[in-house]
Amino acid sequence: MERFPMYIAGEWREAASGEWFETQNPYTGKTWALVARGGEKDADIAVEAAHKAFTTGDWPKLNASQRGALLRKVGDLIAERAEQLAEYEVRDNGKLIAEMAGQLRYIPQWYYYYGGLADKIEGEVIPIDKPGVFNYTLHEPLGVVLAITAWNSPLLLATWKIAPALAAGNTVIIKPSEFTSTSALEFVKLFEEAGFPPGVVNVATGFGGEIGQALVEHPLVRKVAFTGSEAGGVKVNQAAAPGMKKVSLELGGKSPNIVFDDANLDNAVKGAVAGIFAATGQTCIAGSRLLVQKSIHDQFVERLVAFAKTARMGNPMDMDTQVGPVTTPPQFEKVLSYIDVARNEGAQLALGGGPATRPECGDGWFVEPTIFTGVNNAMRIAQEEVFGPVLSVIPFEDEEEAIRIGNDVAYGLAAGVWTTSLNRAHIMAAKLQAGTVWVNTYRAVSYMSPFGGYKRSGMGRENGQAMIKDYLQTKSVWINTETEFPNPFAMR
Ligand code: NDP
């Protein structure tokens, strides 16, 4: 059995306790590797190492252009190893190789983009209102940044955090999900190969409630960038509060995907499928509430069911598989329990509705693509995040009702709108309470465009130029240009 130790200060380390935990392949249901189960002691070692690399040695001596060059170099290495890294991801999270390889080929762009930004972090000279002083700002790194990630897109989510963090001059500890730790441990080798000094990028593995919590609480961690569930985000935010750490949270969603009767319905059907069955519905931005205008409701559902029925399930390593397994056994149980919840609430099953027992699904944790109609937005199935291939179809009358239902959830991560009316597209984009609104498309993200949630979907944003500021702190410098010091008893 392959063993994956942690990577701290440029060295491979077993957990201080000597303990390991199993990682499983969601397609076979079998354990394929052991990962070091870090605890409090390992958290201390990792943070001390990252802090040391931040304050001494080669990293703080590099100028910003040199930091940028290192980031671009690691981008090149990731591009070279994209397929191999994607295979680690699939073995751990069961997502499709077609999707993960695409993600891995795209990830280098974050390192090129933020590598380019590294030497464009400029302070300002303030035309200060007081005579005899010169005032300017410096934007300085924070120190040790902790990147905690979910299991659905481990390296992409880690990259959203570590590329800007490193460009800004911080050092980083990645704490991957316990279900998908191996890809980060392969990935980190590329940072060493690119020439990042030891301790600048570290990977600490183990359980959220053990090493995760200890890392968040460590006084030398200055920022926690978290992607995960709402419950996890609340815990992390609470644990970070006494230490006055900066926190960014990318959490869950219950996003509305809204189809008007003037939409291109062929595209809207594909958009509905992209919203909920791509990635087996295990995306924070899943369009899990499909709002369909009443005038086209029945014909749209019929077309959607016919199309969704054709989805090919099976081995995620096959390039033509379209729906893979659910990533973890607890998640598999959770998805099935929500199917029961929907049934008990009176929603009508239009497709699927249980575990997939097709021969091509083997022993994996597969759930049939499931569609419920007749869903009322007050039902639990419309309000709570399932994180699986379960769609709730909710009818609406007009624009006003679509906006009301669309916004009537605790979350606000994303929304989709399908219409050919430009006017309506702009009205909807303005009125929907979501960090991302897609019109006539779905599930598009880029390193260039801010991503994050309204309401309970999180705090802060990732991606885009402005985000680098989240990894910096601003210092205001005042230089007296007069020879004499004025009245010391008055504020200057
Ligand atoms: P969790 O909240 O369970 O876990 C996320 C990460 O936090 C894991 O690494 C976990 O470790 C760690 N963690 C858990 N508890 C603590 C703690 N007390 N202190 C420190 N770390 C902790 O989320 P999931 O992994 O189940 O991911 C699914 C969720 O992620 C969904 O809600 C989804 O919507 C959301 N998500 C949000 C995205 C966004 O960008 N908005 C993108 C992708 C997913 P461990 O695994 O060991 O428990």
mmCIF file of C-alpha atoms in Angstrom, residues 308-463:
data_model
loop_
_atom_site.group_PDB
_atom_site.id
_atom_site.type_symbol
_atom_site.label_atom_id
_atom_site.label_comp_id
_atom_site.label_asym_id
_atom_site.label_seq_id
_atom_site.Cartn_x
_atom_site.Cartn_y
_atom_site.Cartn_z
ATOM 1 C CA ALA A 308 -30.466 13.470 -18.552
ATOM 2 C CA LYS A 309 -31.458 9.821 -19.128
ATOM 3 C CA THR A 310 -28.723 9.530 -21.746
ATOM 4 C CA ALA A 311 -25.931 10.443 -19.286
ATOM 5 C CA ARG A 312 -23.279 7.717 -19.325
ATOM 6 C CA MET A 313 -22.280 6.596 -15.838
ATOM 7 C CA GLY A 314 -19.225 4.525 -15.064
ATOM 8 C CA ASN A 315 -15.483 4.557 -14.579
ATOM 9 C CA PRO A 316 -14.353 8.156 -14.078
ATOM 10 C CA MET A 317 -11.031 7.282 -15.726
ATOM 11 C CA ASP A 318 -12.827 6.663 -19.056
ATOM 12 C CA MET A 319 -12.851 9.789 -21.178
ATOM 13 C CA ASP A 320 -16.437 9.283 -22.313
ATOM 14 C CA THR A 321 -18.004 8.815 -18.848
ATOM 15 C CA GLN A 322 -20.341 11.698 -18.029
ATOM 16 C CA VAL A 323 -21.447 10.994 -14.454
ATOM 17 C CA GLY A 324 -19.044 9.483 -11.940
ATOM 18 C CA PRO A 325 -19.456 8.299 -8.351
ATOM 19 C CA VAL A 326 -20.098 10.381 -5.278
ATOM 20 C CA THR A 327 -16.762 11.032 -3.551
ATOM 21 C CA THR A 328 -17.234 9.674 -0.050
ATOM 22 C CA PRO A 329 -19.435 7.105 1.726
ATOM 23 C CA PRO A 330 -20.909 9.720 4.123
ATOM 24 C CA GLN A 331 -21.735 11.930 1.128
ATOM 25 C CA PHE A 332 -23.351 8.964 -0.658
ATOM 26 C CA GLU A 333 -25.582 8.372 2.394
ATOM 27 C CA LYS A 334 -26.362 12.074 2.629
ATOM 28 C CA VAL A 335 -27.467 12.309 -1.011
ATOM 29 C CA LEU A 336 -29.726 9.266 -0.633
ATOM 30 C CA SER A 337 -31.209 10.658 2.564
ATOM 31 C CA TYR A 338 -32.117 13.894 0.758
ATOM 32 C CA ILE A 339 -33.889 11.856 -1.911
ATOM 33 C CA ASP A 340 -36.026 10.412 0.896
ATOM 34 C CA VAL A 341 -36.560 13.881 2.335
ATOM 35 C CA ALA A 342 -37.847 15.122 -1.041
ATOM 36 C CA ARG A 343 -40.172 12.135 -1.437
ATOM 37 C CA ASN A 344 -41.545 12.584 2.067
ATOM 38 C CA GLU A 345 -42.118 16.275 1.434
ATOM 39 C CA GLY A 346 -44.335 15.381 -1.533
ATOM 40 C CA ALA A 347 -41.996 16.211 -4.426
ATOM 41 C CA GLN A 348 -42.624 14.076 -7.527
ATOM 42 C CA LEU A 349 -39.856 11.920 -8.852
ATOM 43 C CA ALA A 350 -39.295 12.441 -12.594
ATOM 44 C CA LEU A 351 -35.970 10.608 -12.926
ATOM 45 C CA GLY A 352 -33.609 8.428 -10.892
ATOM 46 C CA GLY A 353 -34.212 8.404 -7.174
ATOM 47 C CA GLY A 354 -31.702 5.955 -5.731
ATOM 48 C CA PRO A 355 -28.295 4.309 -5.922
ATOM 49 C CA ALA A 356 -27.123 3.376 -9.414
ATOM 50 C CA THR A 357 -26.854 -0.364 -9.842
ATOM 51 C CA ARG A 358 -25.803 -0.414 -13.496
ATOM 52 C CA PRO A 359 -22.999 -2.927 -14.119
ATOM 53 C CA GLU A 360 -20.660 -0.160 -15.318
ATOM 54 C CA CYS A 361 -20.887 1.427 -11.857
ATOM 55 C CA GLY A 362 -19.079 -1.518 -10.231
ATOM 56 C CA ASP A 363 -18.730 -1.206 -6.461
ATOM 57 C CA GLY A 364 -18.574 2.580 -6.585
ATOM 58 C CA TRP A 365 -20.747 5.016 -4.640
ATOM 59 C CA PHE A 366 -23.042 5.973 -7.532
ATOM 60 C CA VAL A 367 -26.375 7.773 -7.341
ATOM 61 C CA GLU A 368 -28.689 7.920 -10.364
ATOM 62 C CA PRO A 369 -29.153 11.426 -11.785
ATOM 63 C CA THR A 370 -32.324 12.438 -9.988
ATOM 64 C CA ILE A 371 -34.974 15.023 -10.890
ATOM 65 C CA PHE A 372 -37.865 16.068 -8.660
ATOM 66 C CA THR A 373 -40.719 18.183 -9.986
ATOM 67 C CA GLY A 374 -43.496 19.881 -8.055
ATOM 68 C CA VAL A 375 -40.984 21.271 -5.604
ATOM 69 C CA ASN A 376 -42.072 24.160 -3.430
ATOM 70 C CA ASN A 377 -39.255 26.533 -2.491
ATOM 71 C CA ALA A 378 -40.058 26.156 1.212
ATOM 72 C CA MET A 379 -39.242 22.426 1.152
ATOM 73 C CA ARG A 380 -35.948 21.258 2.641
ATOM 74 C CA ILE A 381 -34.932 19.852 -0.737
ATOM 75 C CA ALA A 382 -35.101 23.437 -2.083
ATOM 76 C CA GLN A 383 -33.395 25.089 0.879
ATOM 77 C CA GLU A 384 -30.531 22.786 1.880
ATOM 78 C CA GLU A 385 -27.388 21.916 -0.041
ATOM 79 C CA VAL A 386 -27.384 18.259 -1.154
ATOM 80 C CA PHE A 387 -24.031 18.294 -2.977
ATOM 81 C CA GLY A 388 -25.029 15.496 -5.314
ATOM 82 C CA PRO A 389 -26.912 14.801 -8.562
ATOM 83 C CA VAL A 390 -30.352 15.788 -7.271
ATOM 84 C CA LEU A 391 -32.331 18.529 -9.029
ATOM 85 C CA SER A 392 -35.417 20.316 -7.729
ATOM 86 C CA VAL A 393 -37.660 21.815 -10.421
ATOM 87 C CA ILE A 394 -39.703 24.791 -9.226
ATOM 88 C CA PRO A 395 -42.256 26.530 -11.472
ATOM 89 C CA PHE A 396 -42.623 30.329 -11.597
ATOM 90 C CA GLU A 397 -45.012 32.758 -13.267
ATOM 91 C CA ASP A 398 -43.002 35.847 -14.172
ATOM 92 C CA GLU A 399 -39.757 37.777 -13.635
ATOM 93 C CA GLU A 400 -40.837 39.104 -10.275
ATOM 94 C CA GLU A 401 -41.644 35.661 -8.929
ATOM 95 C CA ALA A 402 -38.399 34.215 -10.337
ATOM 96 C CA ILE A 403 -36.407 36.856 -8.457
ATOM 97 C CA ARG A 404 -38.366 36.299 -5.249
ATOM 98 C CA ILE A 405 -37.922 32.504 -5.323
ATOM 99 C CA GLY A 406 -34.340 32.758 -6.602
ATOM 100 C CA ASN A 407 -33.338 34.913 -3.637
ATOM 101 C CA ASP A 408 -35.408 33.068 -1.041
ATOM 102 C CA VAL A 409 -32.588 30.901 0.370
ATOM 103 C CA ALA A 410 -29.886 31.446 2.959
ATOM 104 C CA TYR A 411 -27.154 31.104 0.316
ATOM 105 C CA GLY A 412 -26.024 33.348 -2.521
ATOM 106 C CA LEU A 413 -23.144 31.756 -4.364
ATOM 107 C CA ALA A 414 -24.308 31.696 -7.988
ATOM 108 C CA ALA A 415 -27.299 31.947 -10.313
ATOM 109 C CA GLY A 416 -28.049 31.110 -13.945
ATOM 110 C CA VAL A 417 -30.495 32.931 -16.232
ATOM 111 C CA TRP A 418 -31.696 31.628 -19.597
ATOM 112 C CA THR A 419 -33.324 34.269 -21.798
ATOM 113 C CA THR A 420 -32.892 35.906 -25.169
ATOM 114 C CA SER A 421 -34.008 39.283 -23.812
ATOM 115 C CA LEU A 422 -31.058 41.580 -23.162
ATOM 116 C CA ASN A 423 -33.206 43.778 -20.995
ATOM 117 C CA ARG A 424 -34.300 40.853 -18.841
ATOM 118 C CA ALA A 425 -30.719 39.550 -18.594
ATOM 119 C CA HIS A 426 -29.563 42.842 -17.061
ATOM 120 C CA ILE A 427 -32.562 43.103 -14.733
ATOM 121 C CA MET A 428 -31.999 39.586 -13.439
ATOM 122 C CA ALA A 429 -28.233 40.084 -13.065
ATOM 123 C CA ALA A 430 -28.891 43.184 -10.968
ATOM 124 C CA LYS A 431 -31.634 41.696 -8.797
ATOM 125 C CA LEU A 432 -30.275 38.230 -8.007
ATOM 126 C CA GLN A 433 -28.404 38.024 -4.698
ATOM 127 C CA ALA A 434 -25.439 35.948 -5.792
ATOM 128 C CA GLY A 435 -21.682 36.399 -6.111
ATOM 129 C CA THR A 436 -21.801 35.096 -9.699
ATOM 130 C CA VAL A 437 -24.578 35.396 -12.267
ATOM 131 C CA TRP A 438 -24.316 33.540 -15.574
ATOM 132 C CA VAL A 439 -26.574 34.442 -18.475
ATOM 133 C CA ASN A 440 -27.059 31.732 -21.110
ATOM 134 C CA THR A 441 -24.146 29.759 -19.717
ATOM 135 C CA TYR A 442 -23.275 27.967 -16.486
ATOM 136 C CA ARG A 443 -20.252 26.896 -14.431
ATOM 137 C CA ALA A 444 -17.724 29.266 -16.000
ATOM 138 C CA VAL A 445 -14.871 30.440 -13.744
ATOM 139 C CA SER A 446 -11.578 32.167 -14.458
ATOM 140 C CA TYR A 447 -8.477 33.347 -12.650
ATOM 141 C CA MET A 448 -9.378 36.846 -13.861
ATOM 142 C CA SER A 449 -12.872 37.180 -12.427
ATOM 143 C CA PRO A 450 -13.805 37.496 -8.725
ATOM 144 C CA PHE A 451 -15.532 34.476 -7.215
ATOM 145 C CA GLY A 452 -17.319 34.231 -3.882
ATOM 146 C CA GLY A 453 -20.605 34.232 -2.079
ATOM 147 C CA TYR A 454 -23.341 36.567 -0.916
ATOM 148 C CA LYS A 455 -25.164 35.791 2.332
ATOM 149 C CA ARG A 456 -24.249 32.428 3.931
ATOM 150 C CA SER A 457 -22.172 31.350 0.942
ATOM 151 C CA GLY A 458 -19.122 32.975 2.427
ATOM 152 C CA MET A 459 -16.954 35.988 3.079
ATOM 153 C CA GLY A 460 -14.388 37.517 0.754
ATOM 154 C CA ARG A 461 -13.581 36.737 -2.855
ATOM 155 C CA GLU A 462 -11.012 34.692 -4.743
ATOM 156 C CA ASN A 463 -9.517 35.291 -8.212
#
